[in-house]
mmCIF file of C-alpha atoms in Angstrom:
data_model
loop_
_atom_site.group_PDB
_atom_site.id
_atom_site.type_symbol
_atom_site.label_atom_id
_atom_site.label_comp_id
_atom_site.label_asym_id
_atom_site.label_seq_id
_atom_site.Cartn_x
_atom_site.Cartn_y
_atom_site.Cartn_z
ATOM 1 C CA UNK A 1 -44.091 -1.237 5.507
ATOM 2 C CA UNK A 2 -42.273 -2.146 8.721
ATOM 3 C CA UNK A 3 -39.175 -0.512 9.786
ATOM 4 C CA UNK A 4 -37.002 -3.747 9.781
ATOM 5 C CA UNK A 5 -38.332 -4.614 6.261
ATOM 6 C CA UNK A 6 -37.461 -1.016 5.048
ATOM 7 C CA UNK A 7 -33.934 -1.493 6.486
ATOM 8 C CA UNK A 8 -33.471 -4.894 4.907
ATOM 9 C CA UNK A 9 -34.611 -3.547 1.492
ATOM 10 C CA UNK A 10 -32.364 -0.604 1.740
ATOM 11 C CA UNK A 11 -29.319 -2.791 2.509
ATOM 12 C CA UNK A 12 -30.151 -5.018 -0.320
ATOM 13 C CA UNK A 13 -30.401 -2.065 -2.762
ATOM 14 C CA UNK A 14 -27.083 -0.816 -1.549
ATOM 15 C CA UNK A 15 -25.110 -4.046 -2.447
ATOM 16 C CA UNK A 16 -26.943 -5.374 -5.420
ATOM 17 C CA UNK A 17 -26.372 -2.766 -8.065
ATOM 18 C CA UNK A 18 -23.486 -3.604 -10.353
ATOM 19 C CA UNK A 19 -21.772 -1.228 -12.816
ATOM 20 C CA UNK A 20 -20.755 -2.500 -16.285
ATOM 21 C CA UNK A 21 -17.137 -2.150 -15.129
ATOM 22 C CA UNK A 22 -17.837 -4.391 -12.089
ATOM 23 C CA UNK A 23 -19.647 -6.952 -14.235
ATOM 24 C CA UNK A 24 -16.990 -7.245 -16.918
ATOM 25 C CA UNK A 25 -14.135 -7.516 -14.443
ATOM 26 C CA UNK A 26 -15.933 -9.472 -11.654
ATOM 27 C CA UNK A 27 -13.827 -12.663 -11.919
ATOM 28 C CA UNK A 28 -10.430 -11.005 -11.825
ATOM 29 C CA UNK A 29 -11.570 -8.417 -9.282
ATOM 30 C CA UNK A 30 -13.014 -11.039 -6.894
ATOM 31 C CA UNK A 31 -10.089 -13.362 -7.188
ATOM 32 C CA UNK A 32 -7.509 -10.570 -6.607
ATOM 33 C CA UNK A 33 -9.446 -9.066 -3.708
ATOM 34 C CA UNK A 34 -7.088 -6.030 -4.004
ATOM 35 C CA UNK A 35 -9.814 -3.486 -2.947
ATOM 36 C CA UNK A 36 -10.622 -5.395 0.261
ATOM 37 C CA UNK A 37 -6.946 -5.627 1.198
ATOM 38 C CA UNK A 38 -6.644 -1.832 0.708
ATOM 39 C CA UNK A 39 -9.583 -1.207 2.966
ATOM 40 C CA UNK A 40 -8.371 -3.589 5.603
ATOM 41 C CA UNK A 41 -4.827 -2.195 5.756
ATOM 42 C CA UNK A 42 -6.244 1.372 6.237
ATOM 43 C CA UNK A 43 -8.773 0.496 8.933
ATOM 44 C CA UNK A 44 -7.793 -2.587 10.812
ATOM 45 C CA UNK A 45 -5.859 -1.802 14.026
ATOM 46 C CA UNK A 46 -3.656 -4.611 15.302
ATOM 47 C CA UNK A 47 -3.563 -5.264 19.077
ATOM 48 C CA UNK A 48 -1.374 -7.229 21.424
ATOM 49 C CA UNK A 49 1.459 -7.768 18.924
ATOM 50 C CA UNK A 50 -0.873 -8.824 16.153
ATOM 51 C CA UNK A 51 -2.890 -11.401 18.237
ATOM 52 C CA UNK A 52 -6.097 -9.429 17.892
ATOM 53 C CA UNK A 53 -7.549 -6.456 16.014
ATOM 54 C CA UNK A 54 -10.110 -3.683 16.032
ATOM 55 C CA UNK A 55 -11.852 -2.253 12.967
ATOM 56 C CA UNK A 56 -12.246 1.574 12.587
ATOM 57 C CA UNK A 57 -15.927 1.406 11.308
ATOM 58 C CA UNK A 58 -16.119 5.118 11.112
ATOM 59 C CA UNK A 59 -13.185 5.180 8.749
ATOM 60 C CA UNK A 60 -14.606 2.260 6.800
ATOM 61 C CA UNK A 61 -18.012 4.029 6.637
ATOM 62 C CA UNK A 62 -16.212 7.020 4.901
ATOM 63 C CA UNK A 63 -15.242 4.507 2.169
ATOM 64 C CA UNK A 64 -18.439 2.556 2.016
ATOM 65 C CA UNK A 65 -18.870 3.006 -1.708
ATOM 66 C CA UNK A 66 -15.507 1.271 -2.173
ATOM 67 C CA UNK A 67 -16.672 -1.608 0.027
ATOM 68 C CA UNK A 68 -19.909 -1.811 -1.838
ATOM 69 C CA UNK A 69 -18.149 -1.855 -5.174
ATOM 70 C CA UNK A 70 -16.096 -4.787 -3.879
ATOM 71 C CA UNK A 71 -19.135 -6.630 -2.635
ATOM 72 C CA UNK A 72 -20.771 -6.036 -6.060
ATOM 73 C CA UNK A 73 -17.743 -7.656 -7.581
ATOM 74 C CA UNK A 74 -18.038 -10.822 -5.323
ATOM 75 C CA UNK A 75 -21.803 -10.975 -6.049
ATOM 76 C CA UNK A 76 -21.124 -10.843 -9.841
ATOM 77 C CA UNK A 77 -19.244 -14.084 -9.873
ATOM 78 C CA UNK A 78 -21.286 -16.850 -11.376
ATOM 79 C CA UNK A 79 -21.572 -20.186 -9.720
ATOM 80 C CA UNK A 80 -20.070 -21.912 -12.667
ATOM 81 C CA UNK A 81 -17.020 -19.602 -12.656
ATOM 82 C CA UNK A 82 -16.474 -20.258 -8.882
ATOM 83 C CA UNK A 83 -16.771 -24.049 -9.403
ATOM 84 C CA UNK A 84 -14.005 -23.847 -12.025
ATOM 85 C CA UNK A 85 -11.517 -22.294 -9.579
ATOM 86 C CA UNK A 86 -9.145 -24.294 -7.449
ATOM 87 C CA UNK A 87 -10.301 -25.007 -3.867
ATOM 88 C CA UNK A 88 -7.981 -22.427 -2.340
ATOM 89 C CA UNK A 89 -9.489 -19.716 -4.537
ATOM 90 C CA UNK A 90 -12.975 -20.797 -3.564
ATOM 91 C CA UNK A 91 -12.188 -20.864 0.078
ATOM 92 C CA UNK A 92 -10.573 -17.462 -0.030
ATOM 93 C CA UNK A 93 -13.564 -16.103 -1.906
ATOM 94 C CA UNK A 94 -16.088 -17.262 0.697
ATOM 95 C CA UNK A 95 -13.958 -16.219 3.722
ATOM 96 C CA UNK A 96 -13.533 -12.727 2.202
ATOM 97 C CA UNK A 97 -17.236 -12.584 1.344
ATOM 98 C CA UNK A 98 -18.239 -13.513 4.852
ATOM 99 C CA UNK A 99 -15.915 -10.936 6.533
ATOM 100 C CA UNK A 100 -16.714 -8.106 3.984
ATOM 101 C CA UNK A 101 -20.503 -8.587 4.134
ATOM 102 C CA UNK A 102 -20.335 -8.722 7.887
ATOM 103 C CA UNK A 103 -18.637 -5.340 7.839
ATOM 104 C CA UNK A 104 -21.332 -4.013 5.509
ATOM 105 C CA UNK A 105 -24.018 -5.394 7.970
ATOM 106 C CA UNK A 106 -22.484 -3.418 10.721
ATOM 107 C CA UNK A 107 -22.313 -0.242 8.594
ATOM 108 C CA UNK A 108 -25.962 -0.493 7.917
ATOM 109 C CA UNK A 109 -26.733 0.356 11.547
ATOM 110 C CA UNK A 110 -23.459 2.108 12.594
ATOM 111 C CA UNK A 111 -22.904 3.895 14.893
ATOM 112 C CA UNK A 112 -26.226 3.121 16.585
ATOM 113 C CA UNK A 113 -25.169 -0.351 17.836
ATOM 114 C CA UNK A 114 -22.791 -1.973 20.305
ATOM 115 C CA UNK A 115 -22.893 -5.495 19.141
ATOM 116 C CA UNK A 116 -23.622 -7.320 15.853
ATOM 117 C CA UNK A 117 -26.540 -8.903 17.818
ATOM 118 C CA UNK A 118 -28.231 -5.492 17.836
ATOM 119 C CA UNK A 119 -28.820 -5.979 14.066
ATOM 120 C CA UNK A 120 -30.952 -9.065 14.674
ATOM 121 C CA UNK A 121 -34.260 -9.486 16.468
ATOM 122 C CA UNK A 122 -35.867 -11.789 18.958
ATOM 123 C CA UNK A 123 -37.072 -13.929 16.057
ATOM 124 C CA UNK A 124 -34.093 -13.893 13.726
ATOM 125 C CA UNK A 125 -30.346 -13.563 14.524
ATOM 126 C CA UNK A 126 -28.273 -11.468 12.189
ATOM 127 C CA UNK A 127 -26.504 -14.569 10.945
ATOM 128 C CA UNK A 128 -29.797 -16.142 9.741
ATOM 129 C CA UNK A 129 -30.960 -13.244 7.518
ATOM 130 C CA UNK A 130 -30.906 -13.927 3.896
ATOM 131 C CA UNK A 131 -29.572 -10.893 2.282
ATOM 132 C CA UNK A 132 -26.138 -11.699 0.760
ATOM 133 C CA UNK A 133 -26.145 -12.091 -3.004
ATOM 134 C CA UNK A 134 -23.482 -14.625 -3.692
ATOM 135 C CA UNK A 135 -23.025 -17.367 -6.305
ATOM 136 C CA UNK A 136 -26.469 -16.813 -7.949
ATOM 137 C CA UNK A 137 -28.295 -17.053 -4.680
ATOM 138 C CA UNK A 138 -29.293 -14.928 -1.666
ATOM 139 C CA UNK A 139 -27.587 -16.361 1.366
ATOM 140 C CA UNK A 140 -27.376 -15.754 5.018
ATOM 141 C CA UNK A 141 -24.030 -15.475 6.815
ATOM 142 C CA UNK A 142 -24.689 -18.808 8.528
ATOM 143 C CA UNK A 143 -25.220 -20.382 5.147
ATOM 144 C CA UNK A 144 -21.771 -19.276 3.871
ATOM 145 C CA UNK A 145 -20.099 -20.408 7.001
ATOM 146 C CA UNK A 146 -21.987 -23.627 7.838
ATOM 147 C CA UNK A 147 -23.069 -24.780 4.512
ATOM 148 C CA UNK A 148 -20.564 -23.501 2.076
ATOM 149 C CA UNK A 149 -17.373 -23.383 4.092
ATOM 150 C CA UNK A 150 -17.196 -25.770 7.078
ATOM 151 C CA UNK A 151 -18.709 -29.002 5.583
ATOM 152 C CA UNK A 152 -17.088 -28.540 2.152
ATOM 153 C CA UNK A 153 -13.476 -27.683 3.200
ATOM 154 C CA UNK A 154 -13.414 -29.466 6.545
ATOM 155 C CA UNK A 155 -10.525 -27.173 7.701
ATOM 156 C CA UNK A 156 -10.741 -26.082 11.400
ATOM 157 C CA UNK A 157 -8.544 -23.080 10.606
ATOM 158 C CA UNK A 158 -11.656 -21.473 9.011
ATOM 159 C CA UNK A 159 -12.799 -20.623 12.484
ATOM 160 C CA UNK A 160 -9.714 -18.361 12.894
ATOM 161 C CA UNK A 161 -10.435 -16.667 9.608
ATOM 162 C CA UNK A 162 -14.142 -15.742 9.621
ATOM 163 C CA UNK A 163 -14.779 -12.667 11.740
ATOM 164 C CA UNK A 164 -18.150 -11.905 13.369
ATOM 165 C CA UNK A 165 -17.394 -8.301 14.273
ATOM 166 C CA UNK A 166 -16.950 -9.218 17.959
ATOM 167 C CA UNK A 167 -14.142 -8.854 20.521
ATOM 168 C CA UNK A 168 -14.443 -12.618 21.312
ATOM 169 C CA UNK A 169 -14.033 -13.529 17.685
ATOM 170 C CA UNK A 170 -10.733 -14.400 16.094
ATOM 171 C CA UNK A 171 -9.262 -11.223 14.713
ATOM 172 C CA UNK A 172 -10.138 -9.661 11.462
ATOM 173 C CA UNK A 173 -7.040 -10.092 9.371
ATOM 174 C CA UNK A 174 -5.387 -6.914 8.042
ATOM 175 C CA UNK A 175 -5.508 -8.076 4.450
ATOM 176 C CA UNK A 176 -7.646 -10.202 2.146
ATOM 177 C CA UNK A 177 -7.243 -13.973 1.975
ATOM 178 C CA UNK A 178 -5.569 -14.946 -1.318
ATOM 179 C CA UNK A 179 -5.493 -18.392 -2.903
ATOM 180 C CA UNK A 180 -1.693 -18.430 -3.441
ATOM 181 C CA UNK A 181 -1.042 -17.666 0.151
ATOM 182 C CA UNK A 182 -4.089 -19.152 1.916
ATOM 183 C CA UNK A 183 -2.484 -22.012 3.728
ATOM 184 C CA UNK A 184 0.264 -19.707 5.269
ATOM 185 C CA UNK A 185 -2.473 -17.102 6.143
ATOM 186 C CA UNK A 186 -4.662 -19.639 7.904
ATOM 187 C CA UNK A 187 -1.720 -20.986 9.771
ATOM 188 C CA UNK A 188 -0.800 -17.462 10.947
ATOM 189 C CA UNK A 189 -4.330 -16.830 12.054
ATOM 190 C CA UNK A 190 -4.380 -19.999 14.077
ATOM 191 C CA UNK A 191 -1.000 -19.140 15.683
ATOM 192 C CA UNK A 192 -2.212 -15.619 16.560
ATOM 193 C CA UNK A 193 -5.477 -16.802 18.060
ATOM 194 C CA UNK A 194 -4.005 -19.520 20.218
ATOM 195 C CA UNK A 195 -1.191 -17.319 21.521
ATOM 196 C CA UNK A 196 -3.684 -14.677 22.692
ATOM 197 C CA UNK A 197 -3.990 -15.094 26.465
ATOM 198 C CA UNK A 198 -7.107 -13.239 26.771
ATOM 199 C CA UNK A 199 -8.708 -16.076 24.723
ATOM 200 C CA UNK A 200 -6.686 -19.184 25.515
ATOM 201 C CA UNK A 201 -4.610 -19.731 28.788
ATOM 202 C CA UNK A 202 -3.596 -21.964 31.642
ATOM 203 C CA UNK A 203 -4.954 -20.790 34.975
ATOM 204 C CA UNK A 204 -4.818 -22.636 38.277
ATOM 205 C CA UNK A 205 -4.146 -25.949 36.584
ATOM 206 C CA UNK A 206 -7.078 -25.533 34.045
ATOM 207 C CA UNK A 207 -6.620 -24.874 30.342
ATOM 208 C CA UNK A 208 -9.103 -22.140 29.632
ATOM 209 C CA UNK A 209 -9.902 -21.829 25.876
ATOM 210 C CA UNK A 210 -12.297 -19.870 23.646
ATOM 211 C CA UNK A 211 -15.905 -20.885 23.537
ATOM 212 C CA UNK A 212 -15.355 -21.530 19.831
ATOM 213 C CA UNK A 213 -13.847 -24.851 20.878
ATOM 214 C CA UNK A 214 -16.990 -25.739 22.623
ATOM 215 C CA UNK A 215 -19.379 -24.733 20.066
ATOM 216 C CA UNK A 216 -17.472 -26.513 17.144
ATOM 217 C CA UNK A 217 -15.552 -29.290 18.983
ATOM 218 C CA UNK A 218 -16.243 -31.862 16.368
ATOM 219 C CA UNK A 219 -14.355 -29.641 13.796
ATOM 220 C CA UNK A 220 -11.104 -30.273 15.678
ATOM 221 C CA UNK A 221 -11.110 -34.052 15.526
ATOM 222 C CA UNK A 222 -12.319 -36.920 17.707
ATOM 223 C CA UNK A 223 -10.765 -35.406 20.833
ATOM 224 C CA UNK A 224 -10.365 -31.694 21.312
ATOM 225 C CA UNK A 225 -7.722 -32.237 23.906
ATOM 226 C CA UNK A 226 -5.589 -34.039 21.358
ATOM 227 C CA UNK A 227 -5.864 -31.129 18.808
ATOM 228 C CA UNK A 228 -5.004 -28.543 21.544
ATOM 229 C CA UNK A 229 -2.193 -30.820 22.796
ATOM 230 C CA UNK A 230 -0.585 -30.798 19.510
ATOM 231 C CA UNK A 231 -0.392 -27.016 19.790
ATOM 232 C CA UNK A 232 0.827 -26.823 23.286
ATOM 233 C CA UNK A 233 3.690 -24.398 22.512
ATOM 234 C CA UNK A 234 1.179 -21.899 21.370
ATOM 235 C CA UNK A 235 -1.161 -22.093 24.373
ATOM 236 C CA UNK A 236 1.507 -21.427 27.053
ATOM 237 C CA UNK A 237 4.742 -19.836 27.465
ATOM 238 C CA UNK A 238 5.755 -22.102 30.378
ATOM 239 C CA UNK A 239 7.446 -25.464 29.607
ATOM 240 C CA UNK A 240 5.670 -27.316 32.507
ATOM 241 C CA UNK A 241 2.357 -26.123 31.250
ATOM 242 C CA UNK A 242 3.127 -27.007 27.661
ATOM 243 C CA UNK A 243 4.100 -30.531 28.744
ATOM 244 C CA UNK A 244 0.825 -30.838 30.662
ATOM 245 C CA UNK A 245 -1.142 -29.631 27.700
ATOM 246 C CA UNK A 246 0.719 -31.927 25.271
ATOM 247 C CA UNK A 247 -0.015 -34.810 27.646
ATOM 248 C CA UNK A 248 -3.651 -33.986 27.710
ATOM 249 C CA UNK A 249 -3.365 -33.805 31.458
ATOM 250 C CA UNK A 250 -5.251 -30.611 32.155
ATOM 251 C CA UNK A 251 -9.008 -30.190 32.360
ATOM 252 C CA UNK A 252 -10.502 -27.964 29.663
ATOM 253 C CA UNK A 253 -12.866 -25.179 30.368
ATOM 254 C CA UNK A 254 -14.473 -22.632 28.134
ATOM 255 C CA UNK A 255 -14.293 -18.863 28.531
ATOM 256 C CA UNK A 256 -17.200 -16.514 28.114
ATOM 257 C CA UNK A 257 -17.691 -15.040 24.580
ATOM 258 C CA UNK A 258 -17.539 -11.278 24.320
ATOM 259 C CA UNK A 259 -20.083 -10.122 21.836
ATOM 260 C CA UNK A 260 -19.201 -6.461 22.044
ATOM 261 C CA UNK A 261 -18.374 -4.725 18.779
ATOM 262 C CA UNK A 262 -14.629 -4.873 17.743
ATOM 263 C CA UNK A 263 -14.507 -1.102 17.473
ATOM 264 C CA UNK A 264 -11.926 1.309 18.870
ATOM 265 C CA UNK A 265 -14.703 3.703 20.063
#
Protein backbone atom coordinates (compact mmCIF):
# COMPACT_ATOMS: atom_id res chain seq x y z
CA UNK A 1 0.00 0.00 0.00
CA UNK A 2 1.42 3.41 -0.98
CA UNK A 3 2.38 5.95 1.66
CA UNK A 4 -0.21 8.54 0.54
CA UNK A 5 -2.96 5.91 0.53
CA UNK A 6 -1.99 4.83 4.04
CA UNK A 7 -2.04 8.46 5.21
CA UNK A 8 -5.45 9.02 3.68
CA UNK A 9 -6.85 5.86 5.28
CA UNK A 10 -5.44 6.83 8.66
CA UNK A 11 -7.01 10.28 8.38
CA UNK A 12 -10.39 8.79 7.47
CA UNK A 13 -10.23 6.35 10.36
CA UNK A 14 -9.45 9.21 12.71
CA UNK A 15 -12.54 11.24 11.87
CA UNK A 16 -15.15 8.63 10.98
CA UNK A 17 -15.71 6.78 14.29
CA UNK A 18 -18.67 8.01 16.32
CA UNK A 19 -19.44 7.23 19.92
CA UNK A 20 -23.03 6.51 20.91
CA UNK A 21 -23.04 9.83 22.74
CA UNK A 22 -22.00 11.71 19.59
CA UNK A 23 -24.64 9.91 17.54
CA UNK A 24 -27.48 10.64 19.96
CA UNK A 25 -26.57 14.30 20.34
CA UNK A 26 -25.32 15.00 16.81
CA UNK A 27 -27.98 17.54 15.88
CA UNK A 28 -27.77 19.73 19.01
CA UNK A 29 -23.99 19.39 19.16
CA UNK A 30 -23.48 20.44 15.56
CA UNK A 31 -25.89 23.33 15.78
CA UNK A 32 -24.41 24.77 18.96
CA UNK A 33 -20.77 24.33 17.83
CA UNK A 34 -19.75 24.93 21.44
CA UNK A 35 -16.76 22.58 21.36
CA UNK A 36 -15.37 24.29 18.25
CA UNK A 37 -15.75 27.73 19.84
CA UNK A 38 -13.89 26.56 22.93
CA UNK A 39 -10.99 25.24 20.85
CA UNK A 40 -10.80 28.42 18.80
CA UNK A 41 -10.84 30.70 21.83
CA UNK A 42 -7.97 28.74 23.31
CA UNK A 43 -5.75 28.50 20.24
CA UNK A 44 -6.49 31.40 17.86
CA UNK A 45 -4.19 34.39 18.31
CA UNK A 46 -5.48 37.70 17.01
CA UNK A 47 -3.10 39.99 15.11
CA UNK A 48 -3.20 43.67 14.11
CA UNK A 49 -6.13 44.56 16.33
CA UNK A 50 -8.17 41.58 15.20
CA UNK A 51 -7.69 42.03 11.45
CA UNK A 52 -5.82 38.74 11.11
CA UNK A 53 -5.07 35.67 13.17
CA UNK A 54 -2.71 32.76 13.68
CA UNK A 55 -3.61 29.29 14.93
CA UNK A 56 -1.51 27.53 17.52
CA UNK A 57 -1.50 24.13 15.79
CA UNK A 58 0.73 22.65 18.47
CA UNK A 59 -1.83 23.55 21.11
CA UNK A 60 -4.66 22.34 18.90
CA UNK A 61 -2.81 19.04 18.39
CA UNK A 62 -2.77 18.51 22.15
CA UNK A 63 -6.59 18.56 22.03
CA UNK A 64 -7.01 16.71 18.77
CA UNK A 65 -9.40 14.18 20.28
CA UNK A 66 -11.74 17.04 21.21
CA UNK A 67 -11.54 18.34 17.65
CA UNK A 68 -12.20 14.87 16.22
CA UNK A 69 -15.21 14.44 18.51
CA UNK A 70 -16.59 17.73 17.17
CA UNK A 71 -15.95 16.60 13.60
CA UNK A 72 -17.74 13.34 14.33
CA UNK A 73 -20.74 15.33 15.52
CA UNK A 74 -20.74 17.31 12.27
CA UNK A 75 -20.47 14.11 10.24
CA UNK A 76 -23.36 12.48 12.11
CA UNK A 77 -25.92 15.06 10.98
CA UNK A 78 -28.13 13.43 8.32
CA UNK A 79 -28.90 15.30 5.12
CA UNK A 80 -32.63 15.37 5.94
CA UNK A 81 -31.92 17.00 9.30
CA UNK A 82 -29.66 19.58 7.69
CA UNK A 83 -32.27 20.38 5.04
CA UNK A 84 -34.86 21.08 7.73
CA UNK A 85 -32.68 23.75 9.34
CA UNK A 86 -33.01 27.48 8.50
CA UNK A 87 -30.52 28.72 5.94
CA UNK A 88 -28.41 30.51 8.54
CA UNK A 89 -27.92 27.23 10.43
CA UNK A 90 -27.02 25.46 7.20
CA UNK A 91 -24.46 28.08 6.24
CA UNK A 92 -22.91 28.12 9.71
CA UNK A 93 -22.70 24.32 9.68
CA UNK A 94 -20.85 24.26 6.36
CA UNK A 95 -18.45 27.12 7.20
CA UNK A 96 -17.57 25.54 10.52
CA UNK A 97 -17.12 22.17 8.85
CA UNK A 98 -14.81 23.63 6.21
CA UNK A 99 -12.65 25.39 8.80
CA UNK A 100 -12.55 22.54 11.33
CA UNK A 101 -11.80 19.83 8.78
CA UNK A 102 -9.07 22.05 7.33
CA UNK A 103 -7.45 22.22 10.76
CA UNK A 104 -7.70 18.41 11.03
CA UNK A 105 -6.05 18.12 7.61
CA UNK A 106 -3.13 20.25 8.77
CA UNK A 107 -2.80 18.26 12.00
CA UNK A 108 -2.56 15.04 9.98
CA UNK A 109 0.89 16.21 8.84
CA UNK A 110 1.88 18.77 11.47
CA UNK A 111 4.59 19.87 12.17
CA UNK A 112 6.17 18.42 9.03
CA UNK A 113 4.70 21.04 6.66
CA UNK A 114 5.02 24.75 5.97
CA UNK A 115 1.90 25.17 3.82
CA UNK A 116 -1.42 23.42 3.27
CA UNK A 117 -0.16 22.75 -0.24
CA UNK A 118 2.34 20.30 1.26
CA UNK A 119 -0.59 17.99 2.01
CA UNK A 120 -1.37 17.70 -1.69
CA UNK A 121 0.58 16.24 -4.58
CA UNK A 122 1.41 17.07 -8.18
CA UNK A 123 -1.72 15.22 -9.28
CA UNK A 124 -4.23 16.36 -6.66
CA UNK A 125 -4.53 19.49 -4.56
CA UNK A 126 -5.45 19.20 -0.86
CA UNK A 127 -8.78 20.84 -1.66
CA UNK A 128 -9.82 18.17 -4.17
CA UNK A 129 -9.19 15.10 -1.96
CA UNK A 130 -12.48 13.41 -1.04
CA UNK A 131 -12.12 12.60 2.64
CA UNK A 132 -14.65 14.73 4.55
CA UNK A 133 -17.66 12.70 5.79
CA UNK A 134 -20.52 15.19 5.69
CA UNK A 135 -24.26 15.06 5.00
CA UNK A 136 -24.18 11.40 4.07
CA UNK A 137 -21.40 11.77 1.51
CA UNK A 138 -17.63 11.90 1.36
CA UNK A 139 -16.77 15.38 0.12
CA UNK A 140 -13.69 17.40 -0.70
CA UNK A 141 -13.06 20.83 0.79
CA UNK A 142 -13.61 22.26 -2.70
CA UNK A 143 -17.03 20.62 -2.88
CA UNK A 144 -18.03 22.18 0.44
CA UNK A 145 -16.99 25.65 -0.67
CA UNK A 146 -17.74 25.66 -4.38
CA UNK A 147 -20.80 23.39 -4.55
CA UNK A 148 -22.49 23.60 -1.13
CA UNK A 149 -21.69 27.16 -0.04
CA UNK A 150 -20.99 29.66 -2.85
CA UNK A 151 -23.63 28.69 -5.45
CA UNK A 152 -26.33 27.93 -2.88
CA UNK A 153 -26.10 30.94 -0.58
CA UNK A 154 -24.64 33.45 -3.05
CA UNK A 155 -23.14 35.60 -0.31
CA UNK A 156 -19.68 37.05 -1.04
CA UNK A 157 -19.00 37.30 2.69
CA UNK A 158 -18.41 33.55 2.64
CA UNK A 159 -14.95 34.32 1.26
CA UNK A 160 -14.05 36.12 4.48
CA UNK A 161 -15.30 33.28 6.69
CA UNK A 162 -13.74 30.12 5.24
CA UNK A 163 -10.09 29.72 6.17
CA UNK A 164 -7.52 27.80 4.12
CA UNK A 165 -4.86 27.66 6.86
CA UNK A 166 -2.74 30.26 5.06
CA UNK A 167 -1.44 33.72 5.88
CA UNK A 168 -3.01 35.17 2.74
CA UNK A 169 -6.43 33.80 3.62
CA UNK A 170 -9.01 35.80 5.58
CA UNK A 171 -8.49 35.16 9.27
CA UNK A 172 -9.70 32.12 11.14
CA UNK A 173 -12.35 33.55 13.46
CA UNK A 174 -11.82 33.11 17.19
CA UNK A 175 -15.24 31.50 17.63
CA UNK A 176 -17.62 29.26 15.73
CA UNK A 177 -20.22 30.68 13.37
CA UNK A 178 -23.73 30.49 14.84
CA UNK A 179 -27.08 30.70 13.11
CA UNK A 180 -28.52 33.42 15.34
CA UNK A 181 -25.44 35.66 14.96
CA UNK A 182 -24.28 34.72 11.50
CA UNK A 183 -25.10 37.96 9.71
CA UNK A 184 -23.23 40.09 12.26
CA UNK A 185 -20.30 37.66 12.27
CA UNK A 186 -19.98 37.75 8.49
CA UNK A 187 -20.18 41.54 8.48
CA UNK A 188 -17.39 41.73 11.05
CA UNK A 189 -15.22 39.30 9.10
CA UNK A 190 -15.64 41.43 5.98
CA UNK A 191 -14.80 44.60 7.93
CA UNK A 192 -11.71 43.01 9.45
CA UNK A 193 -10.39 41.76 6.14
CA UNK A 194 -10.93 44.97 4.20
CA UNK A 195 -9.29 47.08 6.93
CA UNK A 196 -6.13 44.94 6.92
CA UNK A 197 -3.55 46.98 4.98
CA UNK A 198 -1.38 43.92 4.36
CA UNK A 199 -4.21 42.60 2.20
CA UNK A 200 -5.94 45.71 0.81
CA UNK A 201 -4.48 49.20 0.45
CA UNK A 202 -3.98 52.23 -1.78
CA UNK A 203 -0.42 52.68 -2.94
CA UNK A 204 0.88 55.15 -5.55
CA UNK A 205 -2.59 55.80 -6.89
CA UNK A 206 -3.46 52.11 -7.25
CA UNK A 207 -5.96 50.12 -5.21
CA UNK A 208 -4.15 46.92 -4.32
CA UNK A 209 -6.49 44.18 -3.07
CA UNK A 210 -6.34 40.52 -2.18
CA UNK A 211 -6.03 37.93 -4.92
CA UNK A 212 -9.36 36.58 -3.69
CA UNK A 213 -11.05 39.44 -5.53
CA UNK A 214 -9.39 38.28 -8.74
CA UNK A 215 -10.20 34.60 -8.37
CA UNK A 216 -13.85 35.18 -7.42
CA UNK A 217 -14.62 38.54 -9.01
CA UNK A 218 -18.04 37.35 -10.25
CA UNK A 219 -19.17 36.70 -6.67
CA UNK A 220 -18.89 40.43 -5.94
CA UNK A 221 -21.36 41.57 -8.57
CA UNK A 222 -21.17 42.77 -12.18
CA UNK A 223 -18.34 45.19 -11.37
CA UNK A 224 -15.77 44.53 -8.67
CA UNK A 225 -14.91 48.23 -8.57
CA UNK A 226 -18.52 49.02 -7.60
CA UNK A 227 -18.51 46.49 -4.74
CA UNK A 228 -15.21 47.85 -3.46
CA UNK A 229 -16.38 51.44 -3.98
CA UNK A 230 -19.30 50.85 -1.65
CA UNK A 231 -16.79 49.93 1.06
CA UNK A 232 -14.31 52.74 0.47
CA UNK A 233 -14.23 53.73 4.14
CA UNK A 234 -12.86 50.28 5.00
CA UNK A 235 -10.19 50.24 2.32
CA UNK A 236 -8.41 53.46 3.26
CA UNK A 237 -8.07 55.77 6.23
CA UNK A 238 -7.53 58.87 4.06
CA UNK A 239 -10.59 60.88 2.91
CA UNK A 240 -9.13 61.66 -0.54
CA UNK A 241 -8.39 57.99 -1.20
CA UNK A 242 -11.82 56.99 0.07
CA UNK A 243 -13.42 59.43 -2.37
CA UNK A 244 -11.37 58.05 -5.26
CA UNK A 245 -12.29 54.46 -4.38
CA UNK A 246 -15.97 55.36 -4.05
CA UNK A 247 -15.85 57.08 -7.45
CA UNK A 248 -14.22 53.95 -8.95
CA UNK A 249 -11.42 56.20 -10.13
CA UNK A 250 -8.47 54.04 -9.10
CA UNK A 251 -7.04 51.16 -11.10
CA UNK A 252 -7.33 47.83 -9.27
CA UNK A 253 -4.40 45.44 -8.96
CA UNK A 254 -4.09 42.17 -7.07
CA UNK A 255 -1.52 41.29 -4.43
CA UNK A 256 0.36 38.01 -4.38
CA UNK A 257 -1.19 35.36 -2.15
CA UNK A 258 0.85 34.06 0.76
CA UNK A 259 0.33 30.30 1.11
CA UNK A 260 2.56 29.95 4.20
CA UNK A 261 0.90 28.22 7.15
CA UNK A 262 -0.94 30.56 9.53
CA UNK A 263 1.13 29.25 12.43
CA UNK A 264 3.01 31.29 15.06
CA UNK A 265 6.09 29.06 14.80
